[in-house]
Coordinates of C-alpha atoms and ligand atoms in Angstrom, one line a residue:
Chain A
M22 CA 76.3 -191.4 -137.3
A23 CA 78.2 -194.2 -135.3
E24 CA 75.5 -193.4 -132.9
R25 CA 73.0 -194.5 -135.3
R26 CA 74.4 -197.6 -136.1
S27 CA 74.9 -198.7 -132.6
G28 CA 71.3 -197.9 -131.9
I29 CA 69.8 -200.9 -131.9
D30 CA 66.4 -200.6 -130.6
Y31 CA 66.8 -201.4 -127.1
Y32 CA 63.3 -201.2 -126.3
G33 CA 62.0 -203.9 -128.9
V34 CA 64.6 -206.0 -127.8
A35 CA 63.6 -205.9 -124.5
V36 CA 59.8 -206.1 -125.1
L37 CA 61.0 -209.5 -127.3
L38 CA 62.6 -211.1 -124.4
I39 CA 60.1 -210.7 -121.9
L40 CA 57.4 -212.1 -124.1
W41 CA 59.7 -215.1 -124.9
E42 CA 60.4 -215.3 -121.4
L43 CA 56.7 -215.3 -120.6
A44 CA 55.4 -217.5 -123.6
P45 CA 56.8 -220.7 -122.4
R46 CA 56.2 -220.4 -118.9
L47 CA 52.6 -219.5 -119.6
G48 CA 52.1 -222.3 -121.4
W49 CA 51.6 -220.4 -124.8
I50 CA 54.3 -222.6 -126.4
D51 CA 56.2 -225.7 -125.8
S52 CA 59.4 -225.2 -123.9
Q53 CA 60.7 -228.2 -125.0
F54 CA 61.2 -226.3 -128.5
F55 CA 61.2 -223.0 -127.1
P56 CA 63.1 -222.8 -123.9
A57 CA 62.7 -219.2 -122.2
P58 CA 65.6 -217.0 -122.1
S59 CA 66.3 -217.8 -118.6
A60 CA 66.8 -221.3 -119.5
I61 CA 69.4 -220.6 -122.5
F62 CA 71.1 -218.6 -119.8
A63 CA 71.3 -220.9 -117.2
E64 CA 72.7 -223.4 -119.8
G65 CA 75.4 -220.5 -120.8
A66 CA 76.3 -220.0 -117.3
K67 CA 76.7 -223.5 -116.8
L68 CA 79.1 -224.2 -119.8
W69 CA 81.1 -221.2 -119.2
A70 CA 81.5 -222.2 -115.7
D71 CA 83.4 -225.3 -116.9
G72 CA 85.1 -223.6 -119.6
T73 CA 83.5 -225.5 -122.7
L74 CA 82.3 -222.1 -123.9
V75 CA 85.4 -220.5 -123.9
L76 CA 87.0 -223.3 -125.5
H77 CA 84.7 -223.5 -128.3
I78 CA 84.4 -219.2 -128.9
T79 CA 88.3 -219.3 -129.0
V80 CA 88.5 -222.5 -131.6
S81 CA 85.9 -220.6 -133.9
L82 CA 87.3 -217.3 -133.8
K83 CA 91.2 -218.9 -134.2
R84 CA 90.0 -220.7 -137.0
T85 CA 88.3 -217.4 -138.8
F86 CA 91.5 -215.5 -137.9
L87 CA 94.1 -218.0 -139.2
G88 CA 92.0 -218.5 -142.7
L89 CA 91.3 -214.7 -142.8
L90 CA 94.9 -213.9 -142.2
G91 CA 96.5 -216.7 -144.8
A92 CA 94.1 -215.2 -147.3
T93 CA 95.1 -211.7 -147.0
A94 CA 99.1 -212.6 -147.3
L95 CA 98.2 -214.3 -150.4
A96 CA 95.6 -212.2 -151.8
V97 CA 97.0 -208.7 -151.2
P98 CA 100.9 -209.3 -152.6
L99 CA 99.0 -211.4 -155.5
G100 CA 96.6 -208.5 -156.4
F101 CA 99.5 -206.1 -156.4
V102 CA 101.3 -208.0 -158.5
L103 CA 98.7 -208.4 -160.8
G104 CA 96.7 -205.2 -160.8
G105 CA 100.1 -203.1 -160.6
W106 CA 102.4 -205.0 -162.7
F107 CA 100.7 -206.8 -165.4
P108 CA 97.3 -205.4 -165.9
R109 CA 96.7 -206.8 -169.4
F110 CA 97.2 -210.7 -167.9
T111 CA 95.1 -209.6 -165.4
R112 CA 92.4 -208.2 -167.8
F113 CA 92.6 -211.6 -169.6
L114 CA 92.3 -213.3 -166.4
S115 CA 89.8 -211.8 -165.1
P116 CA 86.7 -214.2 -166.3
L117 CA 88.5 -217.4 -164.9
L118 CA 89.3 -215.1 -161.8
N119 CA 85.5 -214.3 -161.3
L120 CA 84.5 -218.1 -161.9
F121 CA 86.9 -219.1 -159.2
G122 CA 85.3 -216.3 -157.0
Q123 CA 82.0 -217.8 -157.9
I124 CA 82.7 -221.3 -156.4
N125 CA 81.4 -221.9 -153.3
A126 CA 84.0 -223.3 -150.9
F127 CA 81.4 -226.1 -149.7
S128 CA 81.3 -227.5 -153.2
L129 CA 85.1 -228.0 -152.5
F130 CA 84.9 -229.4 -149.0
P131 CA 85.1 -233.1 -150.1
L132 CA 88.0 -232.1 -152.1
F133 CA 89.4 -230.4 -149.2
V134 CA 88.6 -233.6 -147.1
L135 CA 90.3 -235.6 -149.8
F136 CA 93.5 -234.0 -149.6
F137 CA 93.7 -232.7 -146.2
G138 CA 91.8 -235.2 -144.1
I139 CA 88.9 -234.1 -141.7
G140 CA 91.2 -231.7 -139.5
E141 CA 92.2 -228.4 -139.3
L142 CA 93.5 -227.9 -142.7
A143 CA 90.0 -228.8 -144.2
K144 CA 88.6 -226.1 -142.4
F145 CA 91.3 -223.7 -142.9
S146 CA 90.9 -224.5 -146.7
I147 CA 87.3 -223.4 -146.5
I148 CA 88.0 -220.0 -144.8
F149 CA 90.9 -219.4 -146.9
W150 CA 88.9 -220.0 -150.2
S151 CA 85.9 -218.0 -149.4
C152 CA 88.0 -215.1 -148.2
L153 CA 90.8 -215.1 -151.0
W154 CA 88.5 -213.8 -153.6
P155 CA 87.0 -211.0 -152.3
I156 CA 90.4 -209.7 -150.9
L157 CA 92.3 -210.6 -154.3
F158 CA 89.4 -208.6 -156.3
T159 CA 88.9 -205.3 -154.4
T160 CA 93.2 -205.4 -154.0
I161 CA 93.2 -205.4 -158.0
A162 CA 90.6 -202.9 -158.1
G163 CA 92.3 -200.5 -155.7
V164 CA 95.7 -200.9 -157.2
Q165 CA 94.2 -199.9 -160.7
G166 CA 92.0 -197.5 -159.1
V167 CA 94.7 -195.2 -157.7
E168 CA 94.4 -191.8 -159.1
P169 CA 96.9 -191.5 -161.9
L170 CA 98.0 -187.9 -161.2
F171 CA 99.3 -189.4 -157.8
I172 CA 101.3 -191.7 -159.8
K173 CA 102.1 -188.9 -162.2
L174 CA 103.3 -186.7 -159.1
A175 CA 105.2 -189.5 -157.6
R176 CA 107.4 -190.3 -161.0
S177 CA 107.8 -186.5 -161.9
M178 CA 109.8 -186.5 -158.2
G179 CA 112.1 -189.4 -159.1
G180 CA 110.2 -191.7 -157.3
G181 CA 111.5 -195.2 -158.1
R182 CA 109.3 -198.4 -157.9
G183 CA 109.7 -198.8 -154.2
A184 CA 108.6 -195.4 -153.3
L185 CA 105.9 -196.0 -155.6
L186 CA 104.5 -198.7 -154.0
V187 CA 105.2 -197.7 -150.3
K188 CA 103.9 -194.1 -150.6
V189 CA 101.4 -194.2 -153.3
L190 CA 99.9 -197.6 -154.4
I191 CA 99.4 -199.1 -150.7
P192 CA 97.8 -196.2 -149.1
G193 CA 95.6 -195.3 -152.4
A194 CA 94.6 -199.1 -152.4
L195 CA 93.9 -199.7 -148.9
P196 CA 90.3 -198.6 -148.4
S197 CA 89.4 -200.8 -151.2
I198 CA 91.6 -203.9 -149.9
F199 CA 90.1 -203.3 -146.7
T200 CA 86.6 -203.8 -148.0
G201 CA 87.6 -207.1 -149.2
V202 CA 88.7 -208.1 -145.9
R203 CA 85.6 -207.1 -144.2
I204 CA 83.6 -208.9 -147.0
G205 CA 85.7 -211.6 -146.5
A206 CA 85.8 -212.0 -142.7
T207 CA 81.8 -212.1 -143.0
V208 CA 81.6 -214.8 -145.7
A209 CA 84.4 -216.7 -143.7
F210 CA 82.8 -216.7 -140.3
L211 CA 79.5 -218.2 -141.8
M212 CA 81.3 -220.9 -143.7
L213 CA 83.2 -222.0 -140.7
I214 CA 80.2 -222.7 -138.8
A215 CA 78.7 -224.6 -141.3
A216 CA 82.0 -226.3 -141.7
E217 CA 82.4 -227.2 -138.2
M218 CA 78.8 -228.9 -138.3
I219 CA 80.0 -231.1 -140.8
G220 CA 83.0 -232.2 -139.9
A221 CA 85.0 -231.3 -136.1
S222 CA 85.0 -232.0 -132.7
S223 CA 84.9 -228.1 -131.3
G224 CA 83.7 -225.0 -132.4
L225 CA 80.5 -223.1 -132.0
G226 CA 79.1 -224.6 -135.1
W227 CA 80.0 -228.2 -133.4
L228 CA 78.1 -227.0 -130.3
V229 CA 75.0 -226.4 -132.6
H230 CA 75.2 -230.0 -133.9
N231 CA 76.2 -231.9 -130.9
S232 CA 73.4 -230.3 -129.2
S233 CA 71.0 -231.2 -131.8
V234 CA 72.1 -234.5 -132.1
N235 CA 71.5 -235.1 -128.3
Y236 CA 68.4 -232.9 -128.2
I237 CA 70.2 -230.4 -125.5
I238 CA 67.7 -227.6 -127.0
P239 CA 68.7 -225.1 -124.7
R240 CA 72.5 -225.2 -125.5
L241 CA 71.2 -225.3 -129.4
Y242 CA 69.7 -222.0 -128.9
L243 CA 72.7 -220.5 -126.8
A244 CA 75.0 -221.7 -129.5
A245 CA 72.9 -220.0 -132.3
L246 CA 72.8 -217.0 -130.2
L247 CA 76.5 -216.9 -129.4
I248 CA 77.3 -217.1 -133.3
A249 CA 75.0 -214.2 -134.3
L250 CA 76.7 -212.2 -131.4
L251 CA 80.4 -213.1 -132.6
G252 CA 79.3 -212.7 -136.3
T253 CA 78.1 -209.0 -135.5
M254 CA 81.2 -208.2 -133.3
L255 CA 83.4 -209.2 -135.7
N256 CA 81.8 -206.8 -138.2
Y257 CA 81.9 -204.1 -136.0
S258 CA 85.6 -204.3 -134.9
L259 CA 86.2 -204.5 -138.3
H260 CA 84.5 -201.9 -139.1
W261 CA 86.0 -199.7 -136.2
L262 CA 89.5 -201.1 -137.3
E263 CA 88.8 -199.4 -140.9
N264 CA 87.8 -196.1 -139.5
H265 CA 90.8 -196.1 -137.6
L266 CA 93.2 -197.0 -140.3
I267 CA 91.4 -194.8 -142.9
H268 CA 90.6 -191.8 -141.1
W269 CA 91.4 -189.6 -143.8
K270 CA 88.8 -190.6 -145.9
T271 CA 86.4 -187.9 -146.3
S272 CA 83.2 -188.5 -144.3
Chain B
M28 CA 108.0 -194.2 -186.8
A29 CA 109.9 -191.1 -186.9
G30 CA 112.0 -190.0 -183.7
V31 CA 115.2 -191.9 -183.6
V32 CA 116.5 -188.8 -185.3
D33 CA 120.0 -187.5 -183.8
V34 CA 119.8 -184.9 -181.0
P35 CA 123.1 -184.3 -179.1
Q36 CA 123.1 -184.8 -175.4
Q37 CA 124.7 -181.4 -174.5
I38 CA 124.6 -178.1 -176.0
Q39 CA 126.1 -174.6 -175.4
T40 CA 123.9 -171.8 -173.8
D41 CA 122.9 -169.5 -171.5
A42 CA 119.2 -170.2 -171.1
K43 CA 117.8 -172.2 -168.5
I44 CA 115.7 -174.2 -170.2
V45 CA 115.9 -174.9 -174.0
V46 CA 112.9 -176.7 -175.8
K47 CA 114.4 -177.7 -179.2
A48 CA 112.0 -178.7 -182.7
I49 CA 109.5 -180.8 -180.2
T50 CA 107.4 -182.3 -182.0
S51 CA 104.7 -185.0 -180.3
V52 CA 102.6 -187.3 -182.2
F53 CA 99.7 -189.8 -180.6
H54 CA 99.0 -192.8 -182.0
L55 CA 95.0 -192.8 -181.7
K56 CA 94.0 -196.6 -181.7
K57 CA 91.3 -197.5 -184.0
T58 CA 87.9 -197.3 -182.7
R59 CA 84.0 -198.6 -183.9
T60 CA 83.7 -194.9 -185.7
E61 CA 87.5 -194.1 -186.9
P62 CA 90.5 -196.1 -188.5
A63 CA 93.8 -195.7 -186.2
R64 CA 95.5 -192.7 -186.8
E65 CA 98.3 -190.4 -185.7
F66 CA 97.3 -187.0 -183.8
I67 CA 100.0 -184.3 -184.2
A68 CA 99.7 -182.4 -180.4
L69 CA 102.8 -180.4 -181.0
K70 CA 104.5 -179.4 -184.0
E71 CA 108.2 -178.1 -184.2
I72 CA 108.1 -176.0 -181.0
N73 CA 111.1 -174.0 -180.1
L74 CA 111.5 -172.0 -177.1
E75 CA 114.1 -170.9 -174.5
V76 CA 113.6 -169.6 -171.0
K77 CA 116.3 -167.6 -169.1
K78 CA 117.4 -168.4 -165.5
G79 CA 115.2 -166.7 -163.5
E80 CA 112.4 -166.2 -165.8
F81 CA 108.7 -166.3 -165.5
L82 CA 107.4 -167.5 -168.9
V83 CA 103.7 -168.3 -169.6
L84 CA 102.3 -170.1 -172.1
V85 CA 98.7 -169.5 -173.3
G86 CA 96.7 -171.2 -175.4
P87 CA 93.3 -172.8 -176.1
S88 CA 92.0 -176.6 -174.8
G89 CA 93.7 -179.3 -176.5
C90 CA 96.6 -177.2 -177.9
G91 CA 99.0 -179.5 -176.3
K92 CA 100.2 -177.3 -173.2
S93 CA 100.0 -180.2 -171.1
T94 CA 101.7 -182.5 -173.7
L95 CA 104.4 -179.8 -173.8
L96 CA 104.8 -180.0 -169.8
D97 CA 104.8 -183.7 -169.4
I98 CA 107.9 -183.5 -172.1
L99 CA 109.6 -181.0 -169.8
T100 CA 108.9 -183.1 -166.7
G101 CA 110.7 -185.9 -168.3
L102 CA 107.3 -187.9 -168.2
A103 CA 106.7 -188.2 -171.9
Q104 CA 109.0 -188.7 -174.6
P105 CA 109.0 -186.3 -177.7
T106 CA 108.3 -187.8 -180.8
S107 CA 111.4 -186.1 -182.0
G108 CA 113.1 -182.8 -180.8
A109 CA 114.6 -182.6 -177.5
V110 CA 114.5 -180.6 -174.0
Y111 CA 117.7 -179.0 -172.2
I112 CA 118.1 -178.1 -168.9
D113 CA 121.1 -175.9 -168.2
G114 CA 122.3 -177.3 -171.7
N115 CA 122.0 -180.8 -170.6
K116 CA 119.2 -183.2 -172.5
V117 CA 116.3 -183.9 -170.3
T118 CA 116.0 -188.1 -170.3
G119 CA 113.7 -188.6 -167.5
P120 CA 112.2 -186.9 -164.1
A121 CA 114.5 -185.6 -161.5
L122 CA 114.1 -183.3 -158.4
D123 CA 116.0 -180.1 -160.6
R124 CA 112.2 -179.5 -162.0
G125 CA 109.1 -179.5 -159.5
I126 CA 105.6 -179.3 -160.9
V127 CA 102.2 -178.5 -159.7
L128 CA 99.7 -180.5 -161.9
Q129 CA 96.6 -179.5 -163.3
G130 CA 94.3 -180.5 -160.2
Y131 CA 95.7 -180.5 -156.9
A132 CA 96.9 -184.0 -156.9
L133 CA 97.2 -183.6 -152.6
F134 CA 97.5 -187.3 -151.3
P135 CA 94.2 -187.4 -149.4
W136 CA 96.1 -189.9 -146.8
R137 CA 98.7 -187.3 -146.2
T138 CA 98.4 -184.3 -143.9
V139 CA 99.6 -180.9 -145.2
R140 CA 103.2 -181.1 -143.7
Q141 CA 103.5 -184.7 -144.9
N142 CA 102.0 -183.6 -148.5
V143 CA 105.1 -181.0 -148.6
E144 CA 107.3 -183.3 -147.5
F145 CA 106.6 -185.8 -150.2
G146 CA 109.8 -185.0 -152.2
L147 CA 111.8 -184.7 -149.5
E148 CA 111.0 -188.1 -148.1
I149 CA 111.9 -189.7 -151.9
K150 CA 115.0 -187.4 -151.8
K151 CA 115.7 -189.2 -148.4
V152 CA 116.4 -186.0 -146.5
P153 CA 116.4 -186.7 -142.6
K154 CA 113.3 -186.2 -140.8
R155 CA 114.6 -183.1 -138.5
E156 CA 115.9 -181.6 -141.9
R157 CA 112.4 -182.2 -143.5
R158 CA 110.1 -180.6 -140.6
A159 CA 112.4 -177.8 -140.7
I160 CA 112.1 -177.2 -144.9
S161 CA 108.0 -177.9 -144.3
D162 CA 107.6 -175.5 -141.5
N163 CA 109.5 -172.9 -144.1
F164 CA 107.4 -173.5 -146.9
I165 CA 104.2 -173.9 -145.1
H166 CA 104.6 -170.5 -143.8
L167 CA 105.6 -169.1 -147.1
V168 CA 102.4 -170.3 -148.6
G169 CA 100.7 -168.5 -145.7
L170 CA 99.3 -172.0 -144.2
D171 CA 100.7 -171.7 -140.7
G172 CA 98.6 -173.4 -138.2
F173 CA 97.4 -176.0 -140.9
A174 CA 100.4 -178.5 -141.2
D175 CA 98.4 -181.0 -139.5
R176 CA 95.0 -180.8 -141.4
F177 CA 94.3 -183.4 -144.2
P178 CA 93.2 -182.3 -147.8
H179 CA 89.8 -182.9 -147.0
E180 CA 89.5 -180.3 -144.4
L181 CA 91.1 -177.7 -146.5
S182 CA 89.4 -175.3 -149.1
G183 CA 90.4 -175.3 -153.0
G184 CA 92.7 -172.0 -152.5
M185 CA 94.4 -173.9 -149.3
K186 CA 94.8 -177.0 -151.5
Q187 CA 96.7 -175.0 -154.2
R188 CA 98.7 -173.4 -151.8
V189 CA 99.6 -176.8 -150.5
A190 CA 100.4 -178.1 -154.1
I191 CA 102.8 -175.6 -154.7
A192 CA 104.8 -175.7 -151.1
R193 CA 105.2 -178.9 -152.2
A194 CA 106.7 -178.6 -155.2
L195 CA 108.9 -175.9 -153.7
A196 CA 109.9 -177.9 -150.7
Y197 CA 112.6 -179.9 -152.6
D198 CA 113.9 -176.7 -154.0
P199 CA 113.8 -177.2 -157.6
E200 CA 115.6 -174.3 -159.8
V201 CA 112.5 -174.8 -162.4
L202 CA 108.9 -174.7 -161.4
L203 CA 106.4 -176.3 -164.1
M204 CA 102.9 -175.1 -163.0
D205 CA 100.0 -176.5 -165.0
E206 CA 96.9 -174.4 -165.0
P207 CA 97.3 -174.4 -160.9
F208 CA 94.6 -171.6 -160.6
A209 CA 91.8 -173.0 -162.5
A210 CA 90.0 -174.4 -159.9
V211 CA 89.6 -172.0 -157.4
D212 CA 87.2 -168.8 -157.4
A213 CA 88.1 -165.6 -159.3
Q214 CA 89.0 -163.7 -155.9
T215 CA 91.1 -166.7 -154.9
R216 CA 92.7 -166.7 -157.9
E217 CA 93.9 -163.4 -158.1
S218 CA 95.5 -163.5 -154.4
L219 CA 97.2 -166.6 -155.3
Q220 CA 98.6 -165.0 -158.4
D221 CA 99.9 -162.3 -156.4
E222 CA 101.1 -164.6 -153.7
L223 CA 102.8 -166.3 -156.4
L224 CA 104.9 -163.2 -157.7
R225 CA 105.9 -163.1 -154.1
I226 CA 107.3 -166.3 -153.7
W227 CA 109.1 -166.0 -157.1
E228 CA 110.6 -163.0 -156.4
A229 CA 111.6 -164.2 -152.9
T230 CA 112.9 -167.2 -154.6
G231 CA 114.2 -166.4 -157.8
K232 CA 113.0 -169.8 -159.3
T233 CA 112.7 -170.2 -163.2
I234 CA 108.6 -170.5 -163.6
L235 CA 107.0 -171.9 -166.6
F236 CA 103.4 -171.5 -166.2
V237 CA 100.6 -173.0 -168.4
T238 CA 97.0 -171.4 -168.2
H239 CA 94.1 -170.7 -170.9
S240 CA 93.4 -167.4 -169.0
I241 CA 95.0 -164.5 -171.2
E242 CA 94.6 -161.9 -167.7
E243 CA 96.3 -164.4 -165.8
A244 CA 99.2 -164.6 -168.3
V245 CA 99.8 -161.0 -168.7
F246 CA 99.5 -160.4 -165.5
L247 CA 102.0 -163.0 -164.3
G248 CA 104.4 -163.4 -167.2
D249 CA 107.9 -161.7 -168.3
R250 CA 106.9 -163.3 -171.5
V251 CA 103.7 -165.0 -172.9
A252 CA 104.2 -167.9 -175.6
V253 CA 100.8 -168.0 -177.4
L254 CA 100.1 -171.7 -178.6
T255 CA 97.4 -172.4 -181.3
P256 CA 96.0 -175.9 -182.0
N257 CA 95.6 -178.5 -184.9
P258 CA 98.6 -179.0 -184.9
G259 CA 100.1 -177.5 -181.5
T260 CA 102.6 -174.7 -182.7
L261 CA 103.8 -171.7 -181.1
R262 CA 102.3 -168.6 -182.9
E263 CA 104.3 -165.8 -181.2
I264 CA 106.0 -164.6 -177.9
V265 CA 104.7 -161.7 -176.5
K266 CA 107.2 -159.5 -174.2
I267 CA 105.4 -158.3 -171.5
D268 CA 106.9 -154.8 -170.2
L269 CA 104.4 -154.0 -167.3
P270 CA 107.0 -152.7 -164.3
R271 CA 107.4 -155.1 -161.5
P272 CA 106.4 -155.7 -158.4
R273 CA 102.9 -156.3 -159.9
H274 CA 99.9 -156.3 -157.8
N275 CA 96.5 -157.4 -158.9
S276 CA 95.0 -154.1 -157.9
D277 CA 96.8 -151.5 -160.1
T278 CA 98.6 -153.6 -162.6
R279 CA 95.3 -154.7 -164.4
S280 CA 93.8 -151.2 -164.4
S281 CA 96.8 -150.0 -166.7
A282 CA 96.0 -149.0 -169.9
E283 CA 99.0 -151.1 -171.3
F284 CA 97.9 -154.0 -169.8
G285 CA 95.0 -153.7 -171.7
W286 CA 96.8 -153.4 -174.7
I287 CA 98.6 -156.4 -174.4
R288 CA 95.7 -158.4 -173.6
R289 CA 94.0 -157.3 -176.4
K290 CA 97.1 -158.0 -179.1
I291 CA 97.2 -161.7 -177.1
W292 CA 93.6 -161.9 -177.7
E293 CA 93.6 -161.5 -181.3
L294 CA 96.7 -163.7 -181.8
L295 CA 94.5 -166.4 -180.5
Q296 CA 91.5 -165.5 -182.5
N297 CA 93.2 -165.3 -186.1
A298 CA 94.9 -168.8 -186.1
P299 CA 96.8 -168.9 -189.3
H300 CA 94.8 -170.5 -192.1
E301 CA 97.7 -173.4 -192.5
S302 CA 96.2 -175.0 -189.2
R303 CA 92.5 -174.6 -190.0
H304 CA 93.9 -176.3 -193.5
H305 CA 95.4 -179.1 -191.1
L306 CA 91.9 -179.9 -189.5
N307 CA 90.5 -181.3 -192.9
A308 CA 93.7 -182.4 -194.3
V309 CA 94.8 -184.7 -191.4
P310 CA 92.2 -187.2 -191.6
V311 CA 92.7 -187.9 -195.5
A312 CA 96.8 -187.9 -194.8
E313 CA 96.1 -190.5 -192.1
A314 CA 93.8 -192.7 -194.4
I315 CA 96.6 -193.6 -196.7
S316 CA 99.3 -193.7 -194.2
P317 CA 100.8 -197.2 -193.1
T318 CA 99.5 -197.1 -189.5
A319 CA 95.9 -197.1 -190.6
S320 CA 95.8 -200.3 -191.1
L321 CA 96.7 -201.4 -187.8
Ligands
LIG19 N1 97.7 -189.9 -174.1 C1 97.3 -189.6 -175.2 N2 96.8 -189.7 -176.1 C2 96.3 -189.5 -177.3 N3 96.1 -188.4 -177.3 C3 96.2 -187.4 -176.4 C4 96.8 -187.9 -175.1 N4 97.1 -187.1 -174.1 C5 96.7 -185.6 -175.2 N5 96.2 -185.9 -176.2 C6 95.5 -185.1 -177.4 O1 96.6 -183.8 -177.5 C7 96.1 -182.9 -177.3 C8 96.7 -182.0 -176.5 O2 96.1 -182.6 -175.3 P1 96.6 -181.7 -173.8 O3 96.3 -182.4 -172.7 O4 98.4 -181.5 -174.1 O5 95.9 -180.3 -174.2 P2 96.0 -179.0 -173.1 O6 96.7 -177.7 -174.0 O7 96.7 -179.3 -172.2 O8 94.2 -178.8 -173.0 P3 94.0 -178.2 -171.9 O9 94.1 -176.9 -171.7 O10 92.3 -178.9 -171.5 O11 94.3 -178.8 -170.4 C9 94.6 -183.1 -177.0 O12 93.8 -183.2 -178.3 C10 94.2 -184.7 -176.7 O13 93.3 -185.1 -176.9
LIG20 MG1 95.9 -179.4 -169.7

């Protein structure tokens, strides 16, 4: 099954690349707006050599991870407290939480900038906000979805709250939490790129923005491709991590 | 609400388990079609189990078997009455009672060994010792070589064995089993029954076993307690005088087995008239009870 998933049709990609390379060269399309892959590749090599590419990639990834980490660090414990200890309060609160979850982080961007300035904190807030809600929701759902028989069993063996949390609730809720983290990471990355286009001086989003302002079209394509590639890789590595952490799930 | 009736914390008794005048009432919430009402799940149950005895509770679905077991485990409080283990009142769950729940309830994220060691971890038994104990019980239930498998890699019968090993591993004196063999096929069921008797004979545990199979009850038990529903009442306790050790192959074919089975079947068929009366009487009584307005 894993075979299938990574089995993008490589022939298709190859054919597409060849066509793309030929089209501007043969004058079918304007190379000004549609540079050939070789031109994009050359641009990449150049930026790689002077280190700027690595810089932008690192900056974007770092922002994503920091935001994701921060959101996870808050959402998971909060989800356990809400879902596990105050189920009634949570039910009462859930319309409000859902509403918050629906608020696109971008509509809050001006607020974030107002509070935190245009610096890193505003971008962190965007990612933090976007990841927080999916992780919080899936954690609450995960805790509340733990099989009651498991809890009954642990209690019958005299397990206290600590044992119940560590040995039953956390492992039981883990699959659901992970789904939230994965959704959060995907959304966060998309949000980040957009945020970098609006207000940043580095990162892949900024690279797109900067290239377009300065009419460096091959670089624009390069950045866009890299964003797609990194997003995919992010998703795959989270899938991989999930399969290794939650290997006991029936396949 | 009833329930704050004085019950002694300790009693003088030789019996391992004493169930004294247990009544359990559920307060059903108001629904769209029905007002709030009380439901009597168990009514005045009295029962004694001797040390090392194998007692079977048999009764139709909904007669309160699991409810009684929850009370014995200490997970649920009776509305009135009390349970005593070795003469001491049960106030909550403890490791002197091991339970095998209806459904296997194996932790899917734990291997067979880790499942068996669960109670030992809670008891804070050191790792080396845990390992020796789990090896022993995995062997006892015939699962050598499967210690590192995960539950989803096991058959139903194997899962059931793991659940039994898990309950035995922390060495409770009493084993409470709620329809442990209900989910496996007939053949596996018989071999699990044979095995349970072997384990019981080897360990000398006191076992309280719940089932709704009359055959199973007669085959396993020293005595069979027959429960009838609406409300759950103890109808009669039937002594099973079949010789031990019993084996599925010859015990079942004996004439006496058939005779006892027949007797219990009749007890279950002819529920006393009083209980049928209750069926109709309850809603009327509830309609005028003070809780009805809730
Ligand atoms: N938490 C509860 N709230 C309200 N009613 C309950 C509750 N638990 C059990 N009951 C009711 O009490 C009765 C006895 O339930 P119990 O689970 O003890 O039956 P049982 O004899 O174990 O049945 P089965 O053989 O199907 O497992 C049932 O009618 C059930 O609907
Ligand atoms: Mg039951």
